[in-house]
């Protein structure tokens, strides 16, 4: 009789643990993440998308993604669609930093947590999202500026004129890459931003704008080209080639796509500041921490480095984006 009771007890326990396991499995299977991606404007962006989706799927989350192809209004709608679907969590990689408060207020009302990745949003309302995961764009701008100040340190020259190619307006990398750069070059009063164009982080757009600048003789006294991303640098180089102009500029670019590192090695550009797109693991771990009820830091930084002709180029590891 005692043996039967023990067997029954073990059976009951197995039944219980079996059920619990099944529940956990079912739960993870059912967690749906809405991923609102900004666009397809660069190779960098494609790699960032892939990294986030892959790592979320590795953790067995269902990923529902929408791409707003660089249209801010479309992106507000995409997030509203995720709210209507009642996804379990939203990952937002915003185009612009403005206009998000009312949308995220809706997500909050619907009790859907939001994680901001890559570019940030402009708000003081920290209750509207769990955290921001991405690079320090200001530090990137600072690294670009530091290269320029170091480059000209021992060169006798009265003025050093910079041509800046900016990314998308009202986006956090554009604002902060500019601020970081100007703050750093501000240490050398000879360095001035003489001309500015906006290339929207897109190669073709930058090529068109840069061609216009060439035609309007805006390149005449320029010494440095500072471009907010590699795609736009490639666009500017295309335009120089089309106009059969010699590349006599000091060129500083951001992202570090493999094509740009190649040009750095060939001496065609001078400095490439890395913006690391492989944020998927950090994002998926943060999502998991949220569902495991663990604490999450307010800001999570992706680490970046810098490559330039001031350092040894042969030691740059092979690039995979
Ligand atoms: O530098 C650019 C991309 O938001 C930091 O957007 C990102 C920028 C990146 O398209 O290449």
PDB file of C-alpha atoms and ligand atoms in Angstrom, residues 38 40-45 48 93-95 117-119 135 137 140 168 171-173 177 200-202 228-231 254-255 257 275 279, ligand 1:
ATOM      1  CA  UNK A  38      13.337  52.279 -40.421  1.00  0.00           C
ATOM      2  CA  UNK A  40      16.711  49.760 -46.364  1.00  0.00           C
ATOM      3  CA  UNK A  41      18.847  52.830 -47.027  1.00  0.00           C
ATOM      4  CA  UNK A  42      22.226  51.174 -46.430  1.00  0.00           C
ATOM      5  CA  UNK A  43      24.059  47.869 -46.203  1.00  0.00           C
ATOM      6  CA  UNK A  44      24.527  48.715 -42.556  1.00  0.00           C
ATOM      7  CA  UNK A  45      20.731  48.730 -42.113  1.00  0.00           C
ATOM      8  CA  UNK A  48      21.292  45.401 -38.429  1.00  0.00           C
ATOM      9  CA  UNK A  93      14.295  51.378 -34.817  1.00  0.00           C
ATOM     10  CA  UNK A  94      13.089  54.938 -35.488  1.00  0.00           C
ATOM     11  CA  UNK A  95      13.777  57.040 -38.573  1.00  0.00           C
ATOM     12  CA  UNK A 117      17.108  50.388 -30.945  1.00  0.00           C
ATOM     13  CA  UNK A 118      19.806  52.189 -32.962  1.00  0.00           C
ATOM     14  CA  UNK A 119      18.550  55.790 -33.397  1.00  0.00           C
ATOM     15  CA  UNK A 135      25.819  53.351 -30.333  1.00  0.00           C
ATOM     16  CA  UNK A 137      26.558  58.829 -32.008  1.00  0.00           C
ATOM     17  CA  UNK A 140      31.321  58.714 -33.187  1.00  0.00           C
ATOM     18  CA  UNK A 168      18.398  62.181 -42.341  1.00  0.00           C
ATOM     19  CA  UNK A 171      17.314  61.842 -36.699  1.00  0.00           C
ATOM     20  CA  UNK A 172      19.490  61.342 -33.629  1.00  0.00           C
ATOM     21  CA  UNK A 173      22.666  60.183 -35.464  1.00  0.00           C
ATOM     22  CA  UNK A 177      27.344  63.118 -35.194  1.00  0.00           C
ATOM     23  CA  UNK A 200      19.484  61.141 -46.082  1.00  0.00           C
ATOM     24  CA  UNK A 201      22.037  58.333 -45.475  1.00  0.00           C
ATOM     25  CA  UNK A 202      21.410  57.267 -49.108  1.00  0.00           C
ATOM     26  CA  UNK A 228      27.690  60.840 -41.696  1.00  0.00           C
ATOM     27  CA  UNK A 229      27.717  57.395 -43.344  1.00  0.00           C
ATOM     28  CA  UNK A 230      29.614  55.237 -45.835  1.00  0.00           C
ATOM     29  CA  UNK A 231      26.815  55.074 -48.412  1.00  0.00           C
ATOM     30  CA  UNK A 254      31.122  56.614 -40.513  1.00  0.00           C
ATOM     31  CA  UNK A 255      29.893  52.963 -40.374  1.00  0.00           C
ATOM     32  CA  UNK A 257      31.268  48.814 -44.189  1.00  0.00           C
ATOM     33  CA  UNK A 275      29.121  52.026 -36.153  1.00  0.00           C
ATOM     34  CA  UNK A 279      23.128  44.585 -31.885  1.00  0.00           C
TER      35      UNK A 279
HETATM   36  O1  LIG B   1      25.017  55.018 -39.829  1.00  0.00           O
HETATM   37  C1  LIG B   1      23.491  54.443 -41.535  1.00  0.00           C
HETATM   38  C2  LIG B   1      22.113  53.938 -41.449  1.00  0.00           C
HETATM   39  O2  LIG B   1      20.967  54.907 -37.822  1.00  0.00           O
HETATM   40  C3  LIG B   1      23.195  54.755 -37.114  1.00  0.00           C
HETATM   41  O3  LIG B   1      21.566  54.686 -40.415  1.00  0.00           O
HETATM   42  C4  LIG B   1      22.216  54.437 -38.154  1.00  0.00           C
HETATM   43  C5  LIG B   1      22.604  54.980 -39.513  1.00  0.00           C
HETATM   44  C6  LIG B   1      23.857  54.345 -40.093  1.00  0.00           C
HETATM   45  O4  LIG B   1      21.431  53.842 -42.572  1.00  0.00           O
HETATM   46  O5  LIG B   1      24.318  53.807 -42.398  1.00  0.00           O
END
